[in-house]
Amino acid sequence: MANLLIQVKQLKKSYRLGKVIVEALRGVSFEINQGDFVSIMGPSGSGKSTLMHILGCLDYPTEGKYFLSSQEVTQLNDSQLALFRNQKIGFVFQQFNLLPRLTILRNVELPLTYNKVSPPNKRELAIQALEQVGLGDRLQHKPNEISGGERQRVAIARALINHPSLILADEPTGNLDSKTGQDIMQMIDKLHKEGNAIVLVTHEVEIARYAKRVIHLKDGLIERDEVIA
Amino acid sequence: MILQSLQIALESLWANKVRSFLSMLGIIIGVGAVIAIVSVGSGSSQQVTSSITNLGSNMITIYPRVARGQGGRIVGENPQEKFSIELAAYMEKFCPSVTQVIPVKQVSGRLIAGDINVNATVVGTEPEYTAVNNYEVEKGSFISNNDNQERNQVIVLGSQLAEDLFEGENPLGKRIKLSYGGQSYLFEVKGVMKEKGGSLSGNLDNQAYLPLAVSLDILTNSDYVSSYIAQAASSEKAATAVSELNNFMAKVLDDENQEQFQLMSQDEILDTVSSVTATMSIMLGGIAAISLLVGGIGIMNIMLVSVTERTREIGVRKALGARNTHILFQFLMESLSLSSIGGILGIIFGWITAYFISQVGNWPLVVAPLSVGLAFGFALCIGIFFGLYPAMKAAKMNPVDALRYE
Ligand SMILES: Nc1ncnc2c1ncn2[C@@H]1O[C@H](COP(=O)(O)OP(=O)(O)OP(=O)(O)O)[C@@H](O)[C@H]1O
Ligand SMILES: [Mg+2]
């Protein structure tokens, strides 16, 4: 198991809302190898986003263990988590989550500015990343001046810039029409082919089919772990 | 990291220009007020102090009090009628802290040179008058002891008076007429004084000076002077001199309650002035400090709004790897920029205000570097203090909650 990337063991996450305790994850275990492309499906409220947040080192599980690149994430403190997010993880969100006041170039540069040592050639690296997603000519535009599909491509460029070990995409096509969604998926598929590990949350079967493996969640538990030929 | 936070901070302030400016306003007004108030305070007190010092060195003036009357008649003795020339010599003798005492007899008369005539205060006095008043001769010479003994009808003119009467001509040796009490007297101009400017006892430049004896014996035919000018040995001894003179006069006039005479000393005036200006400065400084504080609360308010508004931005930045300290610095820099830009604008505003007030009040523009530094430093501290809470609130935000925020 030399190329094991992710290992989660009996992950549980519960939220307390007043007296009620909501169990979003109730014991989830799986492994993902480097370079894998995994989709996570499940009905609304089944805990997909909660799982993604834990995988993305944005949140701690209530119980269970999470290893990323054989580091036990559950034992890291806040700033070590931040460094992990910066170095090992690239996020693509449903709502794009670009900063509206910054140009798309500055948006893509953002992760580099939070590196331990931020590289002097931030700008060139960001331009390269934007060229990679076909937006090399829109550098100085603001997010509200480009289309939804283009915004998501900016987000992908931003996710790629630090060469993360893992790209997490939570319904990346959820806010896009199906044609644009397909374009984005093709781009993600290309990243997979280039060797990036990808975990994708989606509602749509056609989108999930880009992956080699689909984990079905239901009520905070894995219902089915299906490998697609 | 600091430089980078500064850039982010300035960008976000620039994005909300009007709001940023409004939230700076408290600091601008506070800093400006501190600088203007301190400057006006020191400028005006410098002016007052210099004009008091201008009066003379360690001068103490002794006046008779105005006699109380009833139905047109003076009740009891007229205190004026105890102010004799001889008393001056006794004062010198019995008050060791007093170096000299000069009797003065002044009247208001009309001076006439050719077809120009001017109303002026005419001061009968002795040669030492110039030394006590820090007063210098420009041309000719001042009244001499000989003039007093001989009752020479000579006159020395203040600079403005000379200009008014002779309009640039050399007045030395010219004859002028003094009209006083329905009579005319002829005088020869013996000297012209240097310009001195205003003082508490009026403008010396508009006065004329004669031998005391002439004023007493020829003009007024009186045995009594209008006041004495005493000089203390040094400014340290001024207070002692005042009490010695007080005691002396009280004894001589048999006037324990000091109802018949009055002392006025330069140091006393200076003390009063400086204590008044000090109280004013403290009071106004307090008001300015409160307005700075209010400015700080304004900044905190805006920063809290800004943090809430940008919750999602905070979530995104954290997701991309920003540590808590990055976020803390970003918002701290923002409030610090607000307060320091506000501080700089306040300095400019205060300076301009102080300049205009000094122009109106006609005193020197004094902007103490200390007050500028203090006000600016205080503004920065307020920026940090009131920025800290919002910045910490931002830094501590849970990234998942922040990302979910609508
Ligand atoms: N911060 C929170 N506080 C309380 N409950 C929460 C919180 N976050 C998630 N939950 C609950 O946890 C459960 C799982 O939520 P999660 O967002 O993971 O669902 P999801 O599978 O992503 O759904 P969707 O497909 O609608 O995005 C839900 O019941 C949700 O109400
Ligand atoms: Mg979700």
XYZ file of C-alpha atoms and ligand atoms in Angstrom:
667
model
C 0.000 0.000 0.000
C 2.757 2.367 -0.894
C 0.461 4.759 -2.708
C -2.213 5.156 -0.066
C -3.361 8.772 0.073
C -6.373 8.852 2.357
C -7.395 6.559 5.145
C -10.450 7.260 7.277
C -11.472 5.039 10.152
C -14.880 5.135 11.808
C -15.373 8.846 11.178
C -18.208 10.340 13.162
C -19.400 13.905 13.174
C -22.269 15.196 15.224
C -23.642 18.685 15.621
C -25.405 19.875 18.692
C -28.327 22.159 18.024
C -29.598 23.109 21.426
C -30.740 19.824 22.974
C -30.868 17.933 19.702
C -27.760 16.180 18.479
C -27.581 15.812 14.705
C -25.392 12.944 13.589
C -24.125 13.914 10.172
C -21.600 11.060 9.937
C -22.088 7.891 11.932
C -18.966 5.840 11.324
C -17.467 6.033 7.865
C -14.333 4.139 6.841
C -12.613 3.954 3.463
C -9.290 4.372 1.737
C -8.306 6.297 -1.347
C -5.082 5.799 -3.290
C -2.970 8.422 -4.906
C -4.272 9.307 -8.341
C -7.745 7.887 -7.653
C -10.893 9.560 -8.895
C -13.761 8.965 -6.458
C -17.313 10.270 -6.573
C -19.468 10.585 -3.492
C -23.217 10.415 -4.025
C -26.154 10.440 -1.720
C -29.391 12.191 -0.907
C -29.432 15.645 0.553
C -28.425 15.682 4.189
C -26.600 12.373 3.965
C -23.362 13.943 5.145
C -21.471 14.428 1.859
C -20.391 17.994 2.533
C -19.573 17.178 6.126
C -17.276 14.418 4.916
C -15.667 16.723 2.356
C -14.963 19.319 5.032
C -13.203 16.755 7.156
C -11.246 15.402 4.187
C -10.342 19.002 3.333
C -8.936 19.605 6.833
C -11.501 22.356 7.396
C -13.117 20.586 10.304
C -12.313 17.955 12.901
C -14.387 14.784 13.185
C -16.114 14.158 16.484
C -14.717 10.642 16.541
C -12.536 8.466 14.362
C -9.245 8.892 12.609
C -8.187 10.507 9.394
C -4.789 9.983 7.773
C -3.704 12.083 4.815
C -0.363 11.135 3.236
C 0.131 8.952 6.350
C -0.149 12.021 8.617
C -2.801 11.795 11.275
C -4.782 14.928 10.527
C -6.904 14.579 13.654
C -3.830 15.322 15.725
C -2.825 18.531 14.003
C -3.494 21.952 15.465
C -5.203 24.855 13.718
C -2.194 26.307 11.985
C -0.859 22.915 10.919
C -4.272 22.239 9.419
C -4.062 25.546 7.582
C -0.715 24.531 6.160
C -2.155 21.178 5.088
C -5.029 22.915 3.313
C -2.559 25.182 1.639
C -0.080 22.541 0.513
C -2.022 19.305 0.056
C -5.555 20.245 -0.849
C -7.246 22.133 -3.640
C -10.907 23.071 -3.239
C -13.504 23.534 -5.932
C -16.851 24.711 -4.548
C -20.333 24.722 -5.932
C -20.552 28.514 -5.408
C -17.057 29.070 -6.890
C -16.082 31.135 -3.833
C -13.879 33.601 -5.656
C -13.197 36.884 -3.853
C -15.295 39.410 -5.753
C -13.009 42.398 -5.213
C -9.889 40.767 -6.608
C -9.055 40.178 -10.247
C -9.060 36.551 -11.279
C -5.263 36.695 -11.412
C -5.114 37.772 -7.769
C -7.691 35.130 -6.884
C -5.479 32.439 -8.358
C -2.398 33.837 -6.635
C -4.126 33.698 -3.261
C -2.987 30.216 -2.109
C 0.616 31.140 -2.959
C 0.475 34.135 -0.636
C -0.336 31.794 2.220
C 2.589 29.464 1.501
C 5.189 29.200 4.198
C 7.591 30.949 1.866
C 5.605 32.659 -0.808
C 7.386 32.301 -4.152
C 8.660 35.444 -5.847
C 7.168 34.443 -9.193
C 3.575 34.226 -7.918
C 2.307 36.143 -10.886
C 3.871 33.870 -13.509
C 2.687 30.756 -11.716
C -0.842 32.161 -11.573
C -0.739 33.110 -15.250
C 0.430 29.592 -16.123
C -2.399 28.063 -14.115
C -4.951 30.335 -15.788
C -3.554 29.473 -19.227
C -3.939 25.831 -18.326
C -7.690 26.353 -17.896
C -7.904 28.500 -21.024
C -8.300 31.902 -19.354
C -4.870 33.370 -20.088
C -6.498 36.395 -21.722
C -8.854 37.350 -18.881
C -6.309 37.975 -16.139
C -7.461 41.427 -15.073
C -11.177 40.687 -15.064
C -13.160 40.588 -11.869
C -15.187 37.438 -11.095
C -18.473 39.227 -11.812
C -17.280 40.035 -15.319
C -17.000 36.409 -16.426
C -19.473 33.549 -16.848
C -20.216 30.842 -14.310
C -18.259 28.236 -16.235
C -15.287 30.566 -16.462
C -15.494 31.257 -12.749
C -15.366 27.570 -12.025
C -12.307 27.290 -14.276
C -10.668 30.079 -12.276
C -11.476 28.098 -9.132
C -9.841 25.030 -10.683
C -6.747 27.043 -11.559
C -6.656 28.282 -7.980
C -7.025 24.723 -6.657
C -4.124 23.562 -8.824
C -1.632 26.293 -8.149
C 0.066 24.699 -5.150
C 0.200 21.247 -6.793
C -1.959 19.631 -4.126
C -2.090 15.880 -3.492
C -5.858 15.969 -3.398
C -8.520 17.953 -5.214
C -11.889 18.172 -3.490
C -14.873 19.246 -5.551
C -18.235 19.652 -3.788
C -20.873 19.706 -6.532
C -18.681 21.706 -8.906
C -21.325 21.567 -11.623
C -24.276 22.270 -9.336
C -24.578 25.907 -10.410
C -23.863 25.338 -14.089
C -25.944 24.266 -17.068
C -25.302 20.722 -18.265
C -23.163 21.747 -21.254
C -20.843 23.908 -19.140
C -20.915 21.214 -16.465
C -19.633 18.714 -18.995
C -16.793 21.087 -19.944
C -15.806 21.443 -16.306
C -15.961 17.678 -15.826
C -13.740 17.162 -18.825
C -11.242 19.513 -17.273
C -11.393 17.635 -13.982
C -11.047 14.354 -15.817
C -7.958 15.720 -17.517
C -6.493 16.595 -14.134
C -7.157 13.035 -13.051
C -5.396 11.737 -16.141
C -2.433 13.907 -15.241
C -2.215 12.018 -11.968
C -4.167 14.130 -9.493
C -6.325 12.418 -6.891
C -9.872 13.718 -7.024
C -12.849 13.387 -4.716
C -16.060 14.699 -6.203
C -19.484 15.129 -4.635
C -22.417 15.120 -7.002
C -26.109 14.381 -7.307
C -25.966 13.503 -10.956
C -25.246 9.999 -12.141
C -23.667 11.172 -15.425
C -21.251 13.354 -13.525
C -20.436 10.612 -11.033
C -19.609 8.333 -13.937
C -16.434 10.256 -14.721
C -14.984 8.620 -11.605
C -13.623 5.120 -11.339
C -15.352 4.579 -8.052
C -18.566 5.839 -6.442
C -19.190 5.892 -2.699
C -22.882 6.086 -1.873
C -23.710 7.747 1.435
C -26.986 7.545 3.263
C -27.810 8.938 6.681
C -24.182 9.354 7.536
C -23.165 5.833 6.614
C -21.653 4.256 3.501
C -24.464 2.453 1.759
C -22.484 1.178 -1.187
C -18.903 1.441 -2.460
C -19.041 0.745 -6.174
C -16.149 0.409 -8.599
C -16.932 1.355 -12.185
C -15.232 -0.729 -14.782
C 3.157 38.776 5.993
C 2.804 42.288 7.372
C 3.342 43.895 3.995
C 0.896 41.530 2.415
C -1.728 42.164 5.098
C -1.191 45.865 4.589
C -1.875 45.529 0.876
C -5.062 43.540 1.490
C -6.141 46.053 4.114
C -5.593 49.076 1.885
C -7.409 47.397 -0.993
C -10.436 46.664 1.095
C -10.462 50.173 2.542
C -10.214 51.576 -0.953
C -13.125 49.416 -2.059
C -15.303 51.167 0.535
C -13.869 54.650 0.239
C -16.772 56.610 1.667
C -17.330 54.239 4.538
C -13.628 54.171 5.351
C -13.485 57.933 5.340
C -16.526 58.260 7.571
C -15.123 55.811 10.057
C -11.859 57.760 10.076
C -13.667 60.989 10.784
C -13.657 60.528 14.534
C -9.894 60.009 14.525
C -9.357 62.905 12.114
C -11.331 65.256 14.315
C -9.749 63.905 17.496
C -6.152 64.182 16.296
C -6.849 67.486 14.602
C -8.420 68.847 17.772
C -5.497 67.756 19.926
C -2.983 69.403 17.628
C -4.995 72.563 17.080
C -5.804 72.971 20.761
C -2.265 72.400 21.969
C -0.951 74.717 19.276
C -3.470 77.458 20.005
C -2.783 77.063 23.710
C 0.974 77.372 23.405
C 0.811 80.028 20.684
C -1.504 82.274 22.644
C 0.283 81.765 25.939
C 3.580 82.468 24.205
C 2.106 85.704 22.970
C 0.708 86.665 26.347
C 3.907 85.652 28.125
C 6.082 87.623 25.761
C 3.905 90.675 26.079
C 3.989 90.403 29.863
C 7.738 89.900 29.898
C 7.864 92.847 27.571
C 6.512 94.949 30.386
C 9.857 94.998 32.032
C 12.037 92.847 34.172
C 10.548 91.684 37.449
C 8.315 94.679 37.607
C 5.848 95.350 40.373
C 3.458 98.238 40.017
C 1.870 99.915 43.036
C -1.344 101.853 42.481
C -3.630 103.686 44.789
C -7.097 102.198 44.818
C -9.843 104.392 43.495
C -11.235 106.363 46.418
C -14.755 105.469 47.463
C -17.094 108.400 47.273
C -20.552 109.268 48.417
C -22.723 111.838 46.671
C -19.826 113.498 44.907
C -17.639 113.740 48.007
C -14.765 111.499 48.846
C -15.359 109.708 52.113
C -12.385 109.560 54.432
C -8.893 110.067 53.088
C -8.045 109.974 49.414
C -5.425 107.195 49.090
C -3.873 109.069 46.195
C -2.760 111.689 48.670
C -0.377 109.308 50.354
C 1.653 108.478 47.246
C 4.544 110.890 47.744
C 7.897 110.944 46.030
C 9.682 110.346 49.302
C 7.837 107.068 49.787
C 9.752 105.617 46.820
C 13.058 106.071 48.601
C 11.684 104.506 51.770
C 10.483 101.519 49.809
C 13.951 100.999 48.403
C 15.346 101.219 51.891
C 12.925 98.960 53.742
C 12.311 96.317 51.125
C 15.604 94.431 50.636
C 14.355 92.381 47.689
C 13.488 95.528 45.784
C 16.360 97.103 43.873
C 14.715 100.334 42.883
C 11.429 102.145 42.973
C 10.484 104.728 40.414
C 7.665 107.173 41.006
C 5.535 107.965 38.005
C 3.092 110.797 37.434
C 1.045 110.422 34.319
C -1.533 112.667 32.755
C -3.482 112.747 29.511
C -2.798 115.728 27.337
C -2.711 116.919 23.797
C 0.602 117.211 21.979
C 0.850 119.733 19.177
C 3.651 119.920 16.596
C 3.006 122.470 13.870
C -0.507 121.781 12.653
C -0.628 118.166 13.858
C -2.084 117.367 17.242
C -2.383 114.036 19.020
C -3.913 112.951 22.336
C -1.394 111.054 24.397
C -0.519 109.795 27.826
C 2.322 111.876 29.177
C 4.426 110.124 31.785
C 6.502 112.079 34.238
C 9.311 109.876 35.468
C 12.979 109.346 36.301
C 15.928 108.029 34.263
C 15.648 104.463 35.639
C 12.264 104.064 33.960
C 13.965 102.722 30.839
C 15.935 100.036 32.676
C 12.932 98.738 34.591
C 10.792 98.628 31.469
C 13.459 97.079 29.215
C 12.941 100.164 27.141
C 15.601 101.608 24.850
C 16.305 104.936 23.254
C 16.404 105.124 19.484
C 17.604 108.707 19.025
C 18.776 111.385 21.428
C 18.551 110.508 25.103
C 16.035 109.835 27.871
C 15.140 112.120 30.783
C 18.210 112.679 33.000
C 18.573 113.440 36.709
C 19.698 116.875 35.679
C 16.445 117.428 33.775
C 14.590 116.609 36.984
C 16.689 118.903 39.122
C 16.525 121.775 36.662
C 12.934 121.133 35.753
C 13.934 121.226 32.114
C 10.948 121.288 29.820
C 12.149 118.421 27.654
C 10.118 115.558 26.282
C 10.924 112.088 24.950
C 8.525 110.547 22.453
C 7.403 106.949 21.995
C 8.128 105.671 18.491
C 4.549 105.765 17.240
C 3.980 109.186 18.707
C 7.107 110.545 17.033
C 5.917 109.133 13.738
C 2.437 110.620 14.176
C 3.697 114.045 15.107
C 6.654 114.403 12.764
C 5.864 112.012 9.923
C 9.417 110.869 9.262
C 11.138 114.156 10.000
C 13.786 114.110 12.680
C 12.034 115.380 15.823
C 15.215 115.905 17.875
C 15.547 119.481 19.049
C 12.096 120.400 17.687
C 9.676 122.205 19.915
C 6.217 120.873 20.623
C 3.348 122.136 22.679
C 1.609 120.192 25.415
C -1.887 121.292 26.160
C -3.082 120.137 29.571
C -5.646 121.462 32.016
C -6.481 124.436 29.785
C -2.856 125.566 29.645
C -0.167 125.207 27.008
C 3.434 124.320 27.784
C 6.371 124.362 25.416
C 8.739 121.385 25.337
C 11.852 120.500 23.413
C 12.096 116.981 22.015
C 15.069 115.338 23.644
C 14.774 111.784 22.423
C 12.765 109.156 20.586
C 12.307 105.649 21.987
C 12.683 102.362 20.150
C 9.570 100.500 19.150
C 8.329 98.338 22.022
C 4.812 97.278 21.204
C 1.862 96.568 23.410
C 2.143 95.763 27.053
C -0.370 95.186 29.792
C -0.257 98.818 30.866
C -0.959 100.077 27.391
C 1.155 100.788 24.396
C 4.430 102.440 25.430
C 4.956 103.583 21.844
C 2.017 105.970 22.140
C 3.317 107.678 25.266
C 5.534 110.670 25.869
C 7.970 111.051 28.768
C 8.911 114.127 30.823
C 10.926 114.786 33.956
C 8.868 113.799 37.002
C 9.484 117.166 38.599
C 8.030 118.971 35.586
C 4.964 116.800 35.679
C 4.423 117.403 39.391
C 5.454 121.016 39.826
C 4.636 122.613 36.498
C 1.808 120.576 34.950
C -0.248 119.326 37.871
C 1.078 121.339 40.760
C 0.708 118.249 42.901
C 2.797 116.526 45.567
C 1.560 113.068 44.772
C 2.481 110.589 42.063
C 0.091 108.259 40.231
C 1.981 105.042 40.866
C 5.316 103.472 41.686
C 7.152 101.003 39.572
C 9.329 98.726 41.701
C 11.871 96.267 40.416
C 12.595 93.029 42.251
C 16.213 91.936 42.542
C 15.547 88.793 40.515
C 12.627 86.755 39.321
C 13.219 84.321 42.223
C 12.884 87.206 44.647
C 9.817 88.650 42.962
C 7.392 86.953 45.320
C 9.344 88.108 48.399
C 9.505 91.593 46.987
C 5.753 91.620 46.536
C 5.125 90.636 50.139
C 7.694 93.117 51.435
C 6.042 95.895 49.479
C 2.621 94.792 50.649
C 3.701 94.894 54.270
C 5.453 98.177 53.840
C 2.512 99.877 52.191
C 0.041 98.431 54.689
C 2.129 99.853 57.545
C 2.823 103.207 56.017
C -0.749 103.789 54.914
C -2.077 102.191 58.114
C -4.145 100.014 55.858
C -4.174 96.393 57.051
C -6.876 95.326 54.647
C -5.148 96.822 51.635
C -8.126 98.934 50.739
C -6.114 101.933 49.635
C -3.440 100.437 47.415
C -2.969 97.631 45.000
C 0.073 95.696 43.772
C 0.386 94.188 40.378
C 3.383 92.033 39.600
C 4.490 90.562 36.375
C 5.125 87.134 37.892
C 1.679 87.047 39.371
C 0.169 87.759 35.985
C 2.399 85.186 34.353
C 1.406 82.617 36.939
C -2.264 83.347 36.481
C -1.962 83.227 32.721
C -0.020 80.006 32.688
C -2.313 78.342 35.196
C -5.322 79.424 33.174
C -3.811 78.150 29.956
C -2.752 74.924 31.661
C -6.277 74.278 32.926
C -7.677 75.135 29.522
C -5.205 72.792 27.834
C -6.039 69.936 30.188
C -9.745 70.470 29.728
C -9.606 70.772 25.972
C -7.077 67.964 25.762
C -9.536 65.819 27.688
C -12.266 66.655 25.236
C -9.948 65.829 22.354
C -8.999 62.540 23.984
C -12.650 61.654 24.400
C -13.284 62.422 20.748
C -10.351 60.161 19.857
C -11.910 57.464 21.998
C -15.236 57.934 20.263
C -13.350 57.743 16.972
C -11.913 54.430 18.127
C -15.346 53.088 18.926
C -16.440 54.182 15.449
C -13.573 52.202 13.971
C -14.474 49.157 16.029
C -18.058 49.423 14.864
C -17.056 49.582 11.213
C -14.582 46.763 11.650
C -17.227 44.531 13.208
C -19.533 45.246 10.281
C -16.690 44.573 7.898
C -15.841 41.264 9.553
C -19.444 40.099 9.418
C -19.815 41.225 5.835
C -16.735 39.336 4.823
C -17.396 36.148 6.741
C -17.422 34.201 3.511
C -14.170 35.796 2.371
C -12.636 34.723 5.673
C -13.883 31.177 5.075
C -12.416 31.121 1.565
C -9.087 32.481 2.716
C -8.923 29.885 5.459
C -9.827 27.112 3.023
C -6.936 28.241 0.839
C -4.527 27.975 3.736
C -4.678 31.287 5.593
C -3.725 30.769 9.203
C -5.537 32.518 12.038
C -2.653 34.958 12.334
C -2.996 35.862 8.645
C -6.622 36.790 9.185
C -5.841 38.548 12.456
C -3.174 40.661 10.792
C -5.357 41.405 7.808
C -8.071 42.973 9.931
C -5.699 44.528 12.418
C -3.883 46.171 9.531
C -7.179 47.437 8.288
C -8.064 49.175 11.541
C -4.492 50.337 11.938
C -4.551 51.807 8.437
C -7.843 53.478 9.202
C -6.483 55.048 12.348
C -3.101 56.000 10.922
C -4.509 57.505 7.728
C -7.062 59.233 9.932
C -4.194 60.350 12.145
C -2.254 61.820 9.235
C -5.308 63.600 7.876
C -5.980 64.791 11.419
C -2.465 66.222 11.701
C -2.936 68.118 8.455
C -6.387 69.263 9.520
C -5.152 70.308 12.964
C -2.182 72.134 11.492
C -4.340 74.078 9.069
C -6.827 74.921 11.803
C -4.030 76.036 14.126
C -2.590 78.158 11.325
C -5.861 79.965 10.689
C -6.539 80.520 14.366
C -3.024 81.876 14.856
C -3.604 84.252 11.954
C -6.822 85.488 13.499
C -5.389 85.644 17.020
C -2.175 87.182 15.711
C 0.205 84.927 17.576
C 3.027 82.649 16.384
C 2.081 79.245 14.945
C 3.571 76.771 17.394
C 3.026 73.094 16.565
C 4.907 71.076 19.138
C 6.350 67.856 17.655
C 5.473 66.240 20.960
C 1.773 66.944 20.555
C 1.848 65.674 16.967
C 3.670 62.515 17.997
C 1.463 61.994 21.005
C -1.779 62.470 19.103
C -0.626 60.197 16.282
C 0.651 57.557 18.680
C -2.590 57.684 20.598
C -4.523 57.260 17.346
C -2.435 54.195 16.465
C -2.990 52.698 19.897
C -6.696 53.253 19.481
C -6.545 51.574 16.079
C -4.870 48.532 17.593
C -6.994 48.483 20.716
C -10.335 48.821 18.994
C -9.263 46.726 16.010
C -8.125 43.818 18.117
C -11.536 42.521 19.096
C -12.986 42.480 15.553
C -9.756 41.008 14.193
C -9.749 38.266 16.808
C -13.368 37.547 16.053
C -12.439 37.139 12.390
C -9.390 35.008 13.124
C -11.273 32.614 15.374
C -14.035 31.978 12.884
C -14.639 28.347 12.111
C -13.864 27.929 8.393
C -16.783 25.614 7.701
C -19.297 27.973 9.300
C -17.705 30.899 7.511
C -17.987 29.136 4.156
C -21.645 28.313 4.780
C -22.435 31.949 5.667
C -24.868 33.540 3.240
N -23.059 23.413 11.222
C -24.038 22.533 11.340
N -24.836 22.589 12.412
C -25.829 21.721 12.570
N -26.105 20.740 11.719
C -25.362 20.638 10.614
C -24.288 21.521 10.373
N -23.718 21.175 9.226
C -24.400 20.123 8.747
N -25.379 19.812 9.582
C -26.333 18.703 9.425
O -25.596 17.558 9.079
C -26.289 16.806 8.119
C -25.401 16.542 6.903
O -25.192 17.776 6.263
P -24.330 17.893 4.947
O -24.211 19.319 4.609
O -23.113 17.100 5.080
O -25.297 17.196 3.882
P -25.063 17.004 2.323
O -25.038 15.563 2.087
O -23.916 17.797 1.879
O -26.406 17.610 1.735
P -26.594 18.425 0.391
O -26.659 17.404 -0.687
O -27.916 19.101 0.598
O -25.464 19.370 0.267
C -27.551 17.554 7.785
O -28.607 16.984 8.497
C -27.267 18.948 8.282
O -28.455 19.546 8.752
Mg -23.586 19.508 0.598
